[in-house]
CSV table of C-alpha atoms and ligand atoms in Angstrom, one decimal:
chain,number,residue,atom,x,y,z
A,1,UNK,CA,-9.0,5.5,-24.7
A,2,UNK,CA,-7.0,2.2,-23.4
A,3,UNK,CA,-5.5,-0.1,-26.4
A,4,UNK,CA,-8.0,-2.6,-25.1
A,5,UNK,CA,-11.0,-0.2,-25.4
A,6,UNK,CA,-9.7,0.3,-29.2
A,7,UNK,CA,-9.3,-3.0,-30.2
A,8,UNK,CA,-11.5,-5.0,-28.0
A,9,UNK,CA,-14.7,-3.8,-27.8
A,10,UNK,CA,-17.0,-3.3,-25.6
A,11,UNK,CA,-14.2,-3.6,-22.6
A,12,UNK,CA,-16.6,-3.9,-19.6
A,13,UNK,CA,-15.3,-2.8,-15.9
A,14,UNK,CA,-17.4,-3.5,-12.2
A,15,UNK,CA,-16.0,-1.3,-9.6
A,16,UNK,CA,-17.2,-2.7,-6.1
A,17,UNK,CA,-16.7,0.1,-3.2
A,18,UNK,CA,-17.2,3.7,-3.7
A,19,UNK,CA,-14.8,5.4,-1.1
A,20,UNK,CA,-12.4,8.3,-2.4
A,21,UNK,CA,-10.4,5.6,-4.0
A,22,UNK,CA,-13.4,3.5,-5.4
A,23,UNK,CA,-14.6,6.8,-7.0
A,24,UNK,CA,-11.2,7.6,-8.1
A,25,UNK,CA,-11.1,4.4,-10.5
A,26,UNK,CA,-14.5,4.4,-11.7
A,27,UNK,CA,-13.8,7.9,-12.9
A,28,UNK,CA,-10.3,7.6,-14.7
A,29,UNK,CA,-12.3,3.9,-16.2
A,30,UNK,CA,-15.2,6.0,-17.3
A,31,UNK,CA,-12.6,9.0,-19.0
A,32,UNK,CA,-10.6,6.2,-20.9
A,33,UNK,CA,-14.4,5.3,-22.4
A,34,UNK,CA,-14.5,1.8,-20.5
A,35,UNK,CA,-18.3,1.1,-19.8
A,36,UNK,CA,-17.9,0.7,-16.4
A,37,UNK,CA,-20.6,-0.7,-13.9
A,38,UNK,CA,-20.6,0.6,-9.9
A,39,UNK,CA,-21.6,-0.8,-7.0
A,40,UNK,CA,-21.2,0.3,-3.0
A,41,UNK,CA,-22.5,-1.7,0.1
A,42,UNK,CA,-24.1,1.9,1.5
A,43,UNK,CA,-26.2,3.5,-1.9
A,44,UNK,CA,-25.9,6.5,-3.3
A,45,UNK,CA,-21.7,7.0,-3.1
A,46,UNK,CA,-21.9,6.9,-6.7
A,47,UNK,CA,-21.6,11.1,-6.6
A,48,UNK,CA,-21.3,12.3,-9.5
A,49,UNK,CA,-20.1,9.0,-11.7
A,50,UNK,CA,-23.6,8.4,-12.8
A,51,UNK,CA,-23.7,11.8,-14.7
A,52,UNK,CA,-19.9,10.7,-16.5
A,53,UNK,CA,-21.8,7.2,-17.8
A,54,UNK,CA,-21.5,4.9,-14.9
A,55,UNK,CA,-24.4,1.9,-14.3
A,56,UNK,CA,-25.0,2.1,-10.8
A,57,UNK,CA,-25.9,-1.6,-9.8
A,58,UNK,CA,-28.5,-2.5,-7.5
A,59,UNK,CA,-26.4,-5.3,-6.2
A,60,UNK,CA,-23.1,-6.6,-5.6
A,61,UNK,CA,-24.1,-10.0,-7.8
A,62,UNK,CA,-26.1,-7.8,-10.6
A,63,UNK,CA,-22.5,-5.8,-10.6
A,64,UNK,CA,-20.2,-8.7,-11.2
A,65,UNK,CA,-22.4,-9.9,-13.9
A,66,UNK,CA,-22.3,-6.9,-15.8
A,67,UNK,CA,-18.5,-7.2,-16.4
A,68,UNK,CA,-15.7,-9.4,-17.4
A,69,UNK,CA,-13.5,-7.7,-14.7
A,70,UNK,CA,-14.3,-6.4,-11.5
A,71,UNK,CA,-12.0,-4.3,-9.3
A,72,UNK,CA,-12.4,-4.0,-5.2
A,73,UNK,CA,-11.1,-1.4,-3.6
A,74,UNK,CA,-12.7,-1.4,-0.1
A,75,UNK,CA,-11.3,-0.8,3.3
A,76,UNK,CA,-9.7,-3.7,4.0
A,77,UNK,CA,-10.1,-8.0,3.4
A,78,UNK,CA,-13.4,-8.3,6.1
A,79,UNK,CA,-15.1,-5.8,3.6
A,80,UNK,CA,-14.1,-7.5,0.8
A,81,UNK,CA,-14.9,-11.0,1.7
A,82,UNK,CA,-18.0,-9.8,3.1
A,83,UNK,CA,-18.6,-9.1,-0.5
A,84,UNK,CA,-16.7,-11.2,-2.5
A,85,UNK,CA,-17.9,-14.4,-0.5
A,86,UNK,CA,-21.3,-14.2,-0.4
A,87,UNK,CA,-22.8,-17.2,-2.3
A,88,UNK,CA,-24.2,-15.5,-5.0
A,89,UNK,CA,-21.3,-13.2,-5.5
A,90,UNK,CA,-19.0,-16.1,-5.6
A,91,UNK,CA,-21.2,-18.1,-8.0
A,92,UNK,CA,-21.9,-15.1,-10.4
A,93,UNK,CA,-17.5,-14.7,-10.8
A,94,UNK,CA,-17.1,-17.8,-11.6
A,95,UNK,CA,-14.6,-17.8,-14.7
A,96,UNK,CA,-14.7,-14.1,-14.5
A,97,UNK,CA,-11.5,-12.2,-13.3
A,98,UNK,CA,-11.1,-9.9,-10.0
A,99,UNK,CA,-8.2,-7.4,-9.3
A,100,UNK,CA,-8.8,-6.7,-5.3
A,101,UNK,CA,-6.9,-3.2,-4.8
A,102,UNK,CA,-7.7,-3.1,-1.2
A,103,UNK,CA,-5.4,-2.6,1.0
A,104,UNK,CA,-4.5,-5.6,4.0
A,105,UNK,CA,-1.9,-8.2,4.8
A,106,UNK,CA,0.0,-10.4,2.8
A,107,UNK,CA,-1.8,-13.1,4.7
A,108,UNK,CA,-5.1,-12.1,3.8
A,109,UNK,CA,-4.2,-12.0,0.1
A,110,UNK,CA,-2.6,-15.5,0.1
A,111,UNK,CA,-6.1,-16.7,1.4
A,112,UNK,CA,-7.9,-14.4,-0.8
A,113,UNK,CA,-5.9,-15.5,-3.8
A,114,UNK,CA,-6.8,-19.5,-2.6
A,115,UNK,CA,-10.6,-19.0,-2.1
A,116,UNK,CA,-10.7,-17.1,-5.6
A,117,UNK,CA,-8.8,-20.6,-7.1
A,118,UNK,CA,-11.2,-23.1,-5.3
A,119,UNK,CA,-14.0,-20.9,-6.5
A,120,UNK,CA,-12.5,-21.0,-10.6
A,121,UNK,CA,-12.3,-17.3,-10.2
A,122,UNK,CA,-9.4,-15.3,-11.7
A,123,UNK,CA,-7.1,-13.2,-9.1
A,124,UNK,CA,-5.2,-11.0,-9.2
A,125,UNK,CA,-4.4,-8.8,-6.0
A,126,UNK,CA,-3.2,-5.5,-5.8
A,127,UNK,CA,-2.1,-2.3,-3.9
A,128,UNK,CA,-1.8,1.5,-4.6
A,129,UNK,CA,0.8,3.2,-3.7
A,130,UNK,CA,-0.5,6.7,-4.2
A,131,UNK,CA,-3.5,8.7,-3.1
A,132,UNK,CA,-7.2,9.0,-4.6
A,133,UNK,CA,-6.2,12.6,-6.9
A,134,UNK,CA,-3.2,10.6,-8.4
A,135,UNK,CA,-5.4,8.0,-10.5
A,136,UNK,CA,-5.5,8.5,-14.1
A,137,UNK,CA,-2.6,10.8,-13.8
A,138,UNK,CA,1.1,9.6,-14.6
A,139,UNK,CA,1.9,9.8,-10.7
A,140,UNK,CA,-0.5,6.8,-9.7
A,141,UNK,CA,1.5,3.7,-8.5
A,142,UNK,CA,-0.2,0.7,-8.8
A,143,UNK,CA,2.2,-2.8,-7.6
A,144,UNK,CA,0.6,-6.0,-8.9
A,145,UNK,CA,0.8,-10.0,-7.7
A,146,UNK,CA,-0.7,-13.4,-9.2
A,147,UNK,CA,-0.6,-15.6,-12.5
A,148,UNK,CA,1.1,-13.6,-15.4
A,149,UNK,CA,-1.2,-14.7,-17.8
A,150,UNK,CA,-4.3,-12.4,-15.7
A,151,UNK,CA,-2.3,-9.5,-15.8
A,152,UNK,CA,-1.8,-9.7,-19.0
A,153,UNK,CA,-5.1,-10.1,-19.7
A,154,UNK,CA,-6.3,-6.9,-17.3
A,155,UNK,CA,-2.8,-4.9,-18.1
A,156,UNK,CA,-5.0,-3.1,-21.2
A,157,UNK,CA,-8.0,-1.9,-19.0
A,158,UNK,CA,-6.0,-1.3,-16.1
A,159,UNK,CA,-3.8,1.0,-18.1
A,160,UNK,CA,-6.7,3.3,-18.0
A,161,UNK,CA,-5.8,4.3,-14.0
A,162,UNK,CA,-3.0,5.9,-15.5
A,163,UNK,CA,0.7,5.7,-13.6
A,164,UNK,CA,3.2,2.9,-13.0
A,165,UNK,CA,1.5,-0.9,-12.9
A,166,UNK,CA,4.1,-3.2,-11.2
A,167,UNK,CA,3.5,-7.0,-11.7
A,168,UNK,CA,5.8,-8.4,-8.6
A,169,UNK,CA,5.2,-12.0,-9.7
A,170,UNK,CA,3.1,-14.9,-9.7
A,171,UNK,CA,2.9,-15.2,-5.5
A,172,UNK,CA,-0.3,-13.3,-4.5
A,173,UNK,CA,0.8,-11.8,-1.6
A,174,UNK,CA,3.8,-10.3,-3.2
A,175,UNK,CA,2.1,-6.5,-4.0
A,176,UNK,CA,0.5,-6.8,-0.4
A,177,UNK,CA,4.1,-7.9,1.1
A,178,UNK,CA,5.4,-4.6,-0.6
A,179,UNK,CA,2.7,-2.2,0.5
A,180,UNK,CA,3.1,-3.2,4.5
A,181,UNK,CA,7.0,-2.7,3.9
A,182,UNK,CA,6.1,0.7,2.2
A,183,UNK,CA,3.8,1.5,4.5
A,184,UNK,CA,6.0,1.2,7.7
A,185,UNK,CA,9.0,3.3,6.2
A,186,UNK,CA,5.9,6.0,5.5
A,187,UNK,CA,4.3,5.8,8.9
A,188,UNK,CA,7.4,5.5,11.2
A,189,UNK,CA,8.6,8.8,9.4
A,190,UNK,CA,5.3,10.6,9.8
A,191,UNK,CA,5.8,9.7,13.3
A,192,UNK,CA,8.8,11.0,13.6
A,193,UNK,CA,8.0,14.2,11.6
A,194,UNK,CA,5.0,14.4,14.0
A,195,UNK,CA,7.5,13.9,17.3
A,196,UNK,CA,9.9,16.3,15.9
A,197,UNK,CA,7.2,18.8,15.2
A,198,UNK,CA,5.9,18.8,18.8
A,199,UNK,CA,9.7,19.0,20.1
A,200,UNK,CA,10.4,21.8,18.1
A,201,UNK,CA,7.6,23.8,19.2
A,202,UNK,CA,8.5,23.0,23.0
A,203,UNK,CA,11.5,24.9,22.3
A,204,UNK,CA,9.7,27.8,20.6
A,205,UNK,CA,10.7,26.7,16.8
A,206,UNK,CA,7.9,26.8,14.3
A,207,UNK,CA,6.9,24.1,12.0
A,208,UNK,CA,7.3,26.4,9.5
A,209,UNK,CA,11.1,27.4,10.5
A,210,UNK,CA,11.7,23.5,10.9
A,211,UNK,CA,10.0,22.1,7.6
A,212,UNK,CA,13.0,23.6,4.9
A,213,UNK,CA,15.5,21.8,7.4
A,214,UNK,CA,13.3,18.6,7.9
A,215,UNK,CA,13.2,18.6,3.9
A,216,UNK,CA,17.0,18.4,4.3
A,217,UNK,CA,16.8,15.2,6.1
A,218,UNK,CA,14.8,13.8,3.4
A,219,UNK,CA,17.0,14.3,0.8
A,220,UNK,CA,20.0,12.2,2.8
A,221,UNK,CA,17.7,9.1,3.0
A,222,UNK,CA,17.1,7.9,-1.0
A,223,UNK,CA,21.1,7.2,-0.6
A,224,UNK,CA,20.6,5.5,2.7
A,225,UNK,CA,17.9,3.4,1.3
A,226,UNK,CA,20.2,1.8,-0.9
A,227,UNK,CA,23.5,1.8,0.9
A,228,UNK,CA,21.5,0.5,3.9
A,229,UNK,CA,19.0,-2.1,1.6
A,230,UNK,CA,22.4,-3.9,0.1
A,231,UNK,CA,24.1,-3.8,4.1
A,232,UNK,CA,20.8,-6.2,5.2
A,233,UNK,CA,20.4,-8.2,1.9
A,234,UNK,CA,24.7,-9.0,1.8
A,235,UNK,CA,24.8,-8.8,6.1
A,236,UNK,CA,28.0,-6.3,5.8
A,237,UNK,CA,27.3,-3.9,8.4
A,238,UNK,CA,30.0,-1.9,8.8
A,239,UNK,CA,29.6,1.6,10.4
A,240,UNK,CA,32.1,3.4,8.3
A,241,UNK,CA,32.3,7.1,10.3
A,242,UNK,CA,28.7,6.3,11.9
A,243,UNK,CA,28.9,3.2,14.1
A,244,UNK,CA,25.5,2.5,15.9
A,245,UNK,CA,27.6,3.7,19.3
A,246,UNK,CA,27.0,7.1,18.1
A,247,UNK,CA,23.7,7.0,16.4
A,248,UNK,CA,22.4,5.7,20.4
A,249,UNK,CA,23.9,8.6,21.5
A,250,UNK,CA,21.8,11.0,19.6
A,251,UNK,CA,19.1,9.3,20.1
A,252,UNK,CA,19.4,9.5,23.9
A,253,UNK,CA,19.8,13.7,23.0
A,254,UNK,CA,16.3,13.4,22.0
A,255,UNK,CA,14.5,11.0,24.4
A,256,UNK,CA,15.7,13.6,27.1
A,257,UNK,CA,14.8,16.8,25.3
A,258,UNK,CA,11.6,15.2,24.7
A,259,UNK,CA,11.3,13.8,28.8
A,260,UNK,CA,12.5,17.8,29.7
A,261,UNK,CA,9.4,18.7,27.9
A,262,UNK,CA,6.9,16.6,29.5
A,263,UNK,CA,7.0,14.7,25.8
A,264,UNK,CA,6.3,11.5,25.0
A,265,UNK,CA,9.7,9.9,24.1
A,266,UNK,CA,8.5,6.0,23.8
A,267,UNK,CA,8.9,5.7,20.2
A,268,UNK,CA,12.4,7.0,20.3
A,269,UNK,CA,13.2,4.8,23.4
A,270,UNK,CA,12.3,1.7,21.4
A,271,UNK,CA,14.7,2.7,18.7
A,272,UNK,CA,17.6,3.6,21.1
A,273,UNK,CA,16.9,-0.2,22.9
A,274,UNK,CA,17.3,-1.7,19.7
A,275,UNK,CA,20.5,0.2,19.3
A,276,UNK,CA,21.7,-0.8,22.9
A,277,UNK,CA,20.7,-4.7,22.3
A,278,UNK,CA,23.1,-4.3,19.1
A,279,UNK,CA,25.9,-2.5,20.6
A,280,UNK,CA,25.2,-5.1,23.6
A,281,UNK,CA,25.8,-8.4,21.4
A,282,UNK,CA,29.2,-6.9,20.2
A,283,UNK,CA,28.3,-4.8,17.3
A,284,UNK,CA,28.6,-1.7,18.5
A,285,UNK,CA,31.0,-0.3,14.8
A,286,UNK,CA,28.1,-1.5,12.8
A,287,UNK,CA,25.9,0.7,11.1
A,288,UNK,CA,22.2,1.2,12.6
A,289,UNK,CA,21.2,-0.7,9.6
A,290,UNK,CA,22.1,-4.0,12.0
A,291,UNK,CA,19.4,-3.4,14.0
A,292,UNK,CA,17.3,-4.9,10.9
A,293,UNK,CA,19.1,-8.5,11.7
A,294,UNK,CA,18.5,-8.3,15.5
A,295,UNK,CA,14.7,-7.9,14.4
A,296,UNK,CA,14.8,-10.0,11.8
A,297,UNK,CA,16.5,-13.3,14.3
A,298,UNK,CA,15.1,-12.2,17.8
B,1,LIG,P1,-12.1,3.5,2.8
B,1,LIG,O1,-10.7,2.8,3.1
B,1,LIG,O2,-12.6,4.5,3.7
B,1,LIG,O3,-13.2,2.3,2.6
B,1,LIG,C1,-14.5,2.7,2.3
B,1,LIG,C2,-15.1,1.7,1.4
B,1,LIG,O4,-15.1,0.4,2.1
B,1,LIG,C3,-16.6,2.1,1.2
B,1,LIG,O5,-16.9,1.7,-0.1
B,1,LIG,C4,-17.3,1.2,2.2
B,1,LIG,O6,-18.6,1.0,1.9
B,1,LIG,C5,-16.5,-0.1,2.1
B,1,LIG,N1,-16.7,-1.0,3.2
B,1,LIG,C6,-16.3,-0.9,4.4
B,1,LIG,N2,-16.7,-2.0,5.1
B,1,LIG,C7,-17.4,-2.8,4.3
B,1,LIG,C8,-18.1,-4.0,4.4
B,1,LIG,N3,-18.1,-4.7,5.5
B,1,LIG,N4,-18.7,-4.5,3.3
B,1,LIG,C9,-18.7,-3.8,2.1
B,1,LIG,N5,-18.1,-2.6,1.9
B,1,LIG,C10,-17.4,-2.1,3.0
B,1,LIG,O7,-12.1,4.1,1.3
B,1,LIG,P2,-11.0,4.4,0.2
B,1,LIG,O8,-11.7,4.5,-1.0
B,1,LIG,O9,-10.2,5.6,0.7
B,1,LIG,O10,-10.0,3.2,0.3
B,1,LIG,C11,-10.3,2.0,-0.3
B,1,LIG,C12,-9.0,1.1,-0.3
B,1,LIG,O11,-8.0,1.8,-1.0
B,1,LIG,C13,-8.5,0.9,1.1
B,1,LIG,O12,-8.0,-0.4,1.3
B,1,LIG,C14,-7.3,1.9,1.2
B,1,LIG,O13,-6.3,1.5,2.1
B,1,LIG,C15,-6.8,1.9,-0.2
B,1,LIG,N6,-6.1,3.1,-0.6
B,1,LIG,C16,-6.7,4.3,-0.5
B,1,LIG,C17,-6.1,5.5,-0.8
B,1,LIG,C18,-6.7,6.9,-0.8
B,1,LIG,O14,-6.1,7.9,-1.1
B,1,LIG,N7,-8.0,6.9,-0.4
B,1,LIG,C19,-4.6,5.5,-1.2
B,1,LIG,C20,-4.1,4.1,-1.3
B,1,LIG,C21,-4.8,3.0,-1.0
B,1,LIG,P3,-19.7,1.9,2.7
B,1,LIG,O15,-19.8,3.2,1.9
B,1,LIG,O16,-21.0,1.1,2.6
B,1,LIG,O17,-19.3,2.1,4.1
């Protein structure tokens, strides 16, 4: 049970949206004793959380009212406006406090985070890092923006997802800022692993044969992150004994062992033109990490 749930009872939880991760919090809530209320747009998501002590409410408004905190998590900000804004919602969160851990743009949480204000509601907006099995478990990742003061106040009950919470700072799009960054190192590689996979097996090697190789790779890259993370925060480039010169050549090895095969090669061609651009301005013994400054000023 949460130090909150101890000492502060009855701690009272509304979880709106009832998707894998929606059912995920409700659950770890309801195991760390937290009376927890649910509510999803389509009825009867609720599975099984009814039979573990969940209130199922009958409507987004009755929800909110039931607790002192509510937590999102739906697909994205038009699902959660779409709740959050309606009139009575809005009215019935008035001085109450909302932790939106759907996922969106940093954009949408700024503007979230201002309606929330004008509406004397308080925000606090979220992401999770890891997937639906992880909550309540030590390996959950939750990262964490808004006024210090609300996280403080929710950092009790919210210890009952389990894992890491992250409070980024007071800026409300900061956690959403982190998650598109996160998300675009974790895409772009599953792109690649997907590429490489299809390459492979165009030259008769398995993804089985590849994958203790391609685990290789990964291990090179947490050193990378942070050799290559101080190179773009300091702008010191240098190549060292891999100038971009020779990362473009490899990457023209693939785009034509991909073309040979009949395989799509774009995403690697986008890469190797950002290479040339580089190498074109003059900056050909940089590392490829300089290709983060020709994004970054066009
Ligand atoms: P989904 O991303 O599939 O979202 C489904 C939920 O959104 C359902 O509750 C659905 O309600 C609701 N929804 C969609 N449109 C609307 C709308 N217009 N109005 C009201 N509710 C709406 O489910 P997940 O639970 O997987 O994810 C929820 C959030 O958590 C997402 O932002 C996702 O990116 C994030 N996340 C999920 C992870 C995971 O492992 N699943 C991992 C990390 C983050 P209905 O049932 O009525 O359609």
């Amino acid at each position: 049970m949460s130090t909150h749930a101890r000492h502060h009872q009855p701690a009272t939880v509304t979880v709106l949206g009832l998707g894998p991760m929606g059912q995920a919090l409700a659950g770890a809530f309801l195991d760390a004793g937290i009376a927890t209320t649910v509510w999803n747009r389509t009825p009867g998501r609720e599975a099984g959380l009814p039979g573990r002590g969940a209130r199922v409410a009958g409507s987004a408004r009755e929800a909110v009212a039931a607790s002192t905190l509510t937590v999102v998590c739906v697909v994205n900000y038009d699902a959660s406006d779409a709740v959050l804004r309606d009139e009575e919602v809005t009215a019935a969160l008035k001085g109450r406090t909302v932790v939106n851990l759907s996922a969106d743009t940093p954009a949408r949480a700024r503007d979230t985070a201002a309606w929330a204000e004008r509406h004397g509601i308080r925000y606090l907006d979220g992401a999770i890092m890891t997937p639906a099995p992880s909550i309540g478990t030590p390996d959950a990742v939750f990262l964490h923006s808004g006024p210090r003061e609300v996280y403080n106040a929710c950092r009790p009950v919210l210890a009952a997802l389990g894992g890491t919470h992250t409070h980024l700072g007071e800026e409300p799009s900061r956690a959403a800022a982190y998650d598109i960054a996160l998300l675009d190192v974790f895409w772009t590689a599953m792109a690649g692993y997907a590429h490489a996979l299809a390459v492979a097996r165009a030259e008769g090697v398995s993804g089985r044969e590849l994958a203790p190789f391609a685990q290789g790779i990964a291990t090179i890259l947490p050193p990378l992150f942070e050799e290559f993370a101080e190179d773009a925060d300091d702008g010191t480039y240098s190549g060292g004994i891999n100038p971009i010169t020779s990362a473009a050549s490899t990457m023209a090895h693939v785009v034509h062992a991909s073309e040979d095969h009949g395989i799509d090669a774009s995403l690697m061609r986008v890469i190797e033109g950002q290479a040339r651009r580089v190498i074109a301005r003059g900056h050909g013994g940089d590392g490829f990490i300089r290709v983060t400054d020709l994004l970054s000023r066009g």
